[in-house]
Coordinates of C-alpha atoms in Angstrom, one line a residue:
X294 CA 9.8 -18.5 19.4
X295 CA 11.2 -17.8 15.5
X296 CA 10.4 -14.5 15.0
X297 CA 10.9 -12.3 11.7
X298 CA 10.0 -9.3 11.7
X299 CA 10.3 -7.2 8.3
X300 CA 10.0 -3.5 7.3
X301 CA 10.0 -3.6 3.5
X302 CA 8.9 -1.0 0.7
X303 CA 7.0 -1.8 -1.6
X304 CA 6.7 -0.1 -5.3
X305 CA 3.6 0.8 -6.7
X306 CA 3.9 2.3 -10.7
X307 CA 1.3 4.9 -10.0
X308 CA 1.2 6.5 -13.8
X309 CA 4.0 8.5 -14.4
X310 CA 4.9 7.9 -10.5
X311 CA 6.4 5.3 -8.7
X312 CA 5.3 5.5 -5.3
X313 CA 6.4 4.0 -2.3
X314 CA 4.4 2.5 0.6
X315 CA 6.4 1.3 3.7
X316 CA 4.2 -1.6 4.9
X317 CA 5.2 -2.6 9.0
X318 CA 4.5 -5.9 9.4
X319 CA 5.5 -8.7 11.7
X320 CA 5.8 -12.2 10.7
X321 CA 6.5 -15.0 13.3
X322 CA 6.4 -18.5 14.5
X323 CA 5.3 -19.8 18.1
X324 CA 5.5 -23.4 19.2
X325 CA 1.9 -24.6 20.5
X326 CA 2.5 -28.1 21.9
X327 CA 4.0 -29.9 19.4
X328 CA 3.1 -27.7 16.8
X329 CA 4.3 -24.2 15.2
X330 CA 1.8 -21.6 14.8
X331 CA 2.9 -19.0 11.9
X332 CA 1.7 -15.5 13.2
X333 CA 1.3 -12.0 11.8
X334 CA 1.0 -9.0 13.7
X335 CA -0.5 -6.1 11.1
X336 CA -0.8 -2.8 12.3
X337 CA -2.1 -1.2 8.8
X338 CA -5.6 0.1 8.9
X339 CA -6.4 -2.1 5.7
X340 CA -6.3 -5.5 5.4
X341 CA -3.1 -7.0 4.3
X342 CA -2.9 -10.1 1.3
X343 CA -0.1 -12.5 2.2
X344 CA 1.3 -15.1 -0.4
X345 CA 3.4 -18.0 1.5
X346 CA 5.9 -20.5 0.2
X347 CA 7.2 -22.7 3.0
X348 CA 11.2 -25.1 2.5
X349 CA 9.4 -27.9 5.1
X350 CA 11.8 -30.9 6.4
X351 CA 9.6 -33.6 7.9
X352 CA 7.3 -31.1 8.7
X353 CA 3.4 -31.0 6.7
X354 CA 1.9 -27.0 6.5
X355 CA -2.0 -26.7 6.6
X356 CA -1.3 -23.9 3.7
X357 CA -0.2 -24.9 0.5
X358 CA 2.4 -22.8 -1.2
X359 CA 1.1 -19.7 -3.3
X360 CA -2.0 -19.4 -0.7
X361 CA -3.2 -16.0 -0.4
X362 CA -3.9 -15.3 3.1
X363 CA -6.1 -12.0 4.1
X364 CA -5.1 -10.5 7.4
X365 CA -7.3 -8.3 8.8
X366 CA -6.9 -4.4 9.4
X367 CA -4.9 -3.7 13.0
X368 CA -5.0 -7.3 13.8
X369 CA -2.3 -8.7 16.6
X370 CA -1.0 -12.6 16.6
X371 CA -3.0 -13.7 13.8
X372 CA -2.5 -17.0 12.7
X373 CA -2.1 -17.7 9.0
X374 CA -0.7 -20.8 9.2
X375 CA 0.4 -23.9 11.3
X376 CA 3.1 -26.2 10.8
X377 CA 3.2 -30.0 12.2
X378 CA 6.4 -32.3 12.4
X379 CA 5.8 -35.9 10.7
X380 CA 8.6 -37.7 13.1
X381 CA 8.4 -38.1 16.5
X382 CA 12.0 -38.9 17.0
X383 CA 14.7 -37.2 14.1
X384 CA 15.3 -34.1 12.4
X385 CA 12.7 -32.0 11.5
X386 CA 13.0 -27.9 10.3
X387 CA 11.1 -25.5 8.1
X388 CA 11.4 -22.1 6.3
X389 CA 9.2 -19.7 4.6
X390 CA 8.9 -16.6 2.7
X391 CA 6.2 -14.3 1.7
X392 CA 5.0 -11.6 -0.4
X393 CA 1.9 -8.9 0.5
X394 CA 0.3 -5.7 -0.4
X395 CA -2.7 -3.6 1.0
X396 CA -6.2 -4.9 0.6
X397 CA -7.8 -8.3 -0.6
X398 CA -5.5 -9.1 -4.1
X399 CA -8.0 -11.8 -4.6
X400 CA -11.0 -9.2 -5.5
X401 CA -13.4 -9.0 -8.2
X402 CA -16.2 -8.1 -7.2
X403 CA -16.4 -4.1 -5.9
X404 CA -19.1 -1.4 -6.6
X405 CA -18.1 -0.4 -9.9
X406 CA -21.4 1.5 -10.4
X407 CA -20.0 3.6 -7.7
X408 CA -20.3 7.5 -8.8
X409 CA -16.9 9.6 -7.5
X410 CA -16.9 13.3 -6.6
X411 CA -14.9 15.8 -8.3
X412 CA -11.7 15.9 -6.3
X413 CA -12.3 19.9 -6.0
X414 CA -14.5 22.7 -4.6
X415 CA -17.8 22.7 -5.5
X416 CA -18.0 25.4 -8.4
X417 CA -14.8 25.0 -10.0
X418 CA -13.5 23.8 -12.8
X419 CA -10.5 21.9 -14.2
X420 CA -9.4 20.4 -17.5
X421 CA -8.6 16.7 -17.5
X422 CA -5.0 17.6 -19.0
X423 CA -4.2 13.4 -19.4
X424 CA -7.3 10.9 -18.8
X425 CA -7.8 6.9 -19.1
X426 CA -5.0 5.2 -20.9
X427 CA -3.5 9.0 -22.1
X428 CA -1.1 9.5 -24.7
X429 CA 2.0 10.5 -22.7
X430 CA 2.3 9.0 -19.1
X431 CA -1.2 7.4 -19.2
X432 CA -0.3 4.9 -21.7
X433 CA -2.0 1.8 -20.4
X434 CA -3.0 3.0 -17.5
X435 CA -6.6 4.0 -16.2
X436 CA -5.6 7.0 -14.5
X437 CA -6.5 11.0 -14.4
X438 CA -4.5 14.4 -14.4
X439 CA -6.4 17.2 -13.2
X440 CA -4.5 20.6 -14.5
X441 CA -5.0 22.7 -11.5
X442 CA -2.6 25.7 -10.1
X443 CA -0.5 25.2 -7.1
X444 CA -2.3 25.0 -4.0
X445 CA -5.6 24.0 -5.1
X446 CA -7.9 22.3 -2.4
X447 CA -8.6 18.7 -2.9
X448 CA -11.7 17.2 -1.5
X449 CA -11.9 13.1 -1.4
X450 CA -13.9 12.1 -4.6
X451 CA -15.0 8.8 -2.3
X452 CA -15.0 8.0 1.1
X453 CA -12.8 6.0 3.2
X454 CA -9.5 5.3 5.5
X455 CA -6.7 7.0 5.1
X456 CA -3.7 4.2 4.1
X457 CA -0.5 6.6 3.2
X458 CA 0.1 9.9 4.1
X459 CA 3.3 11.5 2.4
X460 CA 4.0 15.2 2.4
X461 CA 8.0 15.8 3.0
X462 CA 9.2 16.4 -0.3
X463 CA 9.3 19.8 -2.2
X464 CA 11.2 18.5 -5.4
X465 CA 10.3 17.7 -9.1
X466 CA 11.2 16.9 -12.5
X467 CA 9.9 15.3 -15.4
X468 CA 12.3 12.6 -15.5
X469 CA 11.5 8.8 -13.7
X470 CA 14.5 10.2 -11.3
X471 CA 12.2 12.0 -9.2
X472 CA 9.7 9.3 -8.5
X473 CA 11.0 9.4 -5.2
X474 CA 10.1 13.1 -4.3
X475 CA 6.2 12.4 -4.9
X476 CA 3.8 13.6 -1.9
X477 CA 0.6 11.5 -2.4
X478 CA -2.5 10.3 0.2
X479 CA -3.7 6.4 -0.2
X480 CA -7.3 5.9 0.6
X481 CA -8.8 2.7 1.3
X482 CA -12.8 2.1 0.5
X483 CA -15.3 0.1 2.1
X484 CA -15.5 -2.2 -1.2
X485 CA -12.0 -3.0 -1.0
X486 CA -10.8 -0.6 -3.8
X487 CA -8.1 2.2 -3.9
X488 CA -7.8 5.9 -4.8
X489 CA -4.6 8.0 -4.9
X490 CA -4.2 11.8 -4.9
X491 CA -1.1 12.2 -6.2
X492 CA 2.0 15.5 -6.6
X493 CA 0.3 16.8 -3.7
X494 CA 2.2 20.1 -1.8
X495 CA 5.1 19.3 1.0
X496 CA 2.8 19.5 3.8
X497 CA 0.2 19.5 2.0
X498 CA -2.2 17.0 3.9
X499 CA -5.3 17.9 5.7
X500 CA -5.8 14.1 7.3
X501 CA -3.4 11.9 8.8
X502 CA -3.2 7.9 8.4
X503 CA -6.1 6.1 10.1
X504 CA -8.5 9.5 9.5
X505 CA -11.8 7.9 8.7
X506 CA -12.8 10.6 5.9
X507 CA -16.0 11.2 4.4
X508 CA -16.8 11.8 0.4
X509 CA -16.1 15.5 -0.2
X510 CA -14.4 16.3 3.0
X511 CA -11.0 18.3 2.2
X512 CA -7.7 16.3 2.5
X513 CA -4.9 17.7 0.9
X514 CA -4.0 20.7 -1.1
X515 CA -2.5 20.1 -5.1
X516 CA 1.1 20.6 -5.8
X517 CA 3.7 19.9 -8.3
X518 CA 6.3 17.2 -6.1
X519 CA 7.6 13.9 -7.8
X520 CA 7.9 12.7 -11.7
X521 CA 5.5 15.6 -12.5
X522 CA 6.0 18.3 -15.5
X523 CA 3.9 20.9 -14.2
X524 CA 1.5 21.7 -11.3
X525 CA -2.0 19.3 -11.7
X526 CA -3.4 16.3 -9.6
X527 CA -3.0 12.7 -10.6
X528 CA -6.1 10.4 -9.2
X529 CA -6.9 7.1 -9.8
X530 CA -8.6 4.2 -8.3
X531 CA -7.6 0.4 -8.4
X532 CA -7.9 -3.3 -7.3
X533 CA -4.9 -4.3 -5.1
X534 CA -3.0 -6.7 -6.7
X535 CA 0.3 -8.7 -5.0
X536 CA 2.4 -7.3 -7.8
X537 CA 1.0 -4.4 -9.9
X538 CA -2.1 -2.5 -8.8
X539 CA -5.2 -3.1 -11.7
X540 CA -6.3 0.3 -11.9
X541 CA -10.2 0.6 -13.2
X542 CA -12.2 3.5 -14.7
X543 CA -14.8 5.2 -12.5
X544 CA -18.1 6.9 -12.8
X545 CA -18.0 10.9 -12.2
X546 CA -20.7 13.3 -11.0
X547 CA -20.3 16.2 -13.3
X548 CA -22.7 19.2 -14.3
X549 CA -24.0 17.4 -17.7
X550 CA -24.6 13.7 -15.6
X551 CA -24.2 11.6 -12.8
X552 CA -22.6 8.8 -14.4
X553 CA -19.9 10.4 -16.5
X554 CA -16.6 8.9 -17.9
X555 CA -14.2 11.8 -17.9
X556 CA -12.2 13.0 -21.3
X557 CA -9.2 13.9 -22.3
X558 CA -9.1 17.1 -23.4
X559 CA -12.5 18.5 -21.4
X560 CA -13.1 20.5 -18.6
X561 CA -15.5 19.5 -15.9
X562 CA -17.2 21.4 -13.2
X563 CA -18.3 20.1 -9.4
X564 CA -21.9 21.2 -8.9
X565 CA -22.6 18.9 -5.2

C-alpha cells in the first residue's frame, strides 16, 4: 500500500481577507489484484472537488488527467480512481498529484432565487458600509460589510453546516499583513453554495464545525480581527471553485421587500 497523506492550506481571497481553510485529507493507493485502487479518505462535512494528473509508466488510469472528482462529505476509502499495468512481465510505475477545494467546483446550477436573512437581530438595523463590487476592498468582488459595533450578535442569513470555525485571534490592521489574524465561520448550504461571516470576535463562535444550523439561529458574535479597518461584519456567499471562489449576489428580506439587493450606502432593518 502507497499511501500519501496531506494536510495543506488552502487560500481563499475573501474581500479584503485572505482566509485560510486547513482541508485534512487522505490520499492513497491499494493494490486489488493486479490493479491499484487510488483512494481518499475525507473527513470534511462537505464534499470535496479533486482535480488529478497522474506520470503513468506502462500503466493506463480510468481518469483522464484534469478530471474533477466529487468526494463525498465524511466518506472513508473512497475510490476515485484505478490504475492498470499494460505489461505482464517489465517495468511498470505511476505518480500523481492533485488539487481540491470544498464543495462541487463543477456547479452551476444553485437556488439563486434563494432570499437570505439579515445576519442580525430581528429589529435592528445596520448600514451596508461597503456592498457588491464596493469602491475600496470590494472592488470586483460580490461581497458585503455590515458596520456594526463590537460584539454584535450574528444570526445565520441561510441555513446549513458548519465548514470552518476560527475564533483564536484578537489582532487587526488595515494592512494585507493581518490577513492571517481573521476569525471567520464557513457555512456550507444544501444547494452547494457558500456563505462566510467574517472579522468575527476571538471566541466569538456560538456553533462548532459539523453544527447543522438553521436560518436565523445565532452563531457568532461581530468583531474587528484580521485585514479589517474598523469593527463591522463581512458576508458573502459563493460557488466553490478549485482556484478562486466565484462569489454571487443574493436576494435579502428587508422591511421595504423580500427580494432585495442590498446598497451601498443604506441601512437595512430585520423585520422576521
Amino acid at each position: 500500500m502507497k499511501i500519501l497523506t496531506l494536510r495543506i492550506i488552502l487560500f481563499f481571497c475573501f474581500l479584503s481577507t485572505t482566509l485560510k481553510a486547513e482541508v485534512d485529507i487522505r490520499v492513497y493507493t491499494e493494490k486489488i489484484g493486479d490493479n491499484y485502487a487510488v483512494l481518499v479518505d475525507n473527513k470534511e462535512y462537505c464534499p470535496i472537488s479533486i482535480r488529478l494528473n497522474f506520470v503513468l509508466k506502462n500503466m493506463t488510469s480510468n481518469v483522464k488527467n484534469d478530471s474533477i472528482v466529487l468526494v463525498p462529505s465524511r466518506s472513508f476509502e473512497h475510490q476515485v480512481a484505478e490504475l492498470k499495468p499494460t505489461v505482464k512481465v517489465g517495468e511498470f510505475s505511476y505518480n500523481f498529484n492533485f488539487s481540491y477545494n470544498y464543495g462541487d467546483v463543477t456547479l452551476t446550477y444553485f437556488d439563486s432565487d434563494f432570499i437570505y436573512n439579515l445576519p442580525f437581530e430581528k429589529g435592528k438595523k445596520f448600514k451596508i458600509s461597503q456592498g457588491y463590487y464596493g469602491k475600496k476592498t470590494h472592488k470586483g468582488i460580490n461581497a458585503l460589510d455590515f458596520n456594526m459595533p463590537l460584539k454584535t450578535l450574528i444570526y445565520a442569513a441561510r441555513g446549513g453546516t458548519v465548514i470552518e470555525v476560527v475564533t483564536h485571534n484578537d489582532k487587526n490592521c488595515f494592512n494585507a499583513s493581518c490577513d492571517k489574524f481573521n476569525n471567520y465561520l464557513l457555512v456550507y448550504h444544501t444547494d452547494g453554495t457558500f456563505s462566510q461571516y467574517a472579522h468575527i470576535s476571538k471566541n466569538g463562535s456560538k456553533v462548532k464545525v459539523g453544527d447543522v444550523i438553521k436560518t436565523g439561529q445565532l452563531i457568532c458574535v461581530s468583531g474587528n480581527t484580521g485585514y479589517s479597518s474598523g469593527p463591522h461584519l463581512h458576508f458573502s456567499v459563493y460557488l466553490p471553485r478549485i482556484n478562486d471562489p466565484e462569489y454571487i449576489q443574493t436576494y435579502f428580506n428587508t422591511k421595504k421587500q423580500a427580494y432585495t439587493l442590498l446598497e451601498e450606502g443604506k441601512t437595512y432593518k430585520r423585520i422576521n
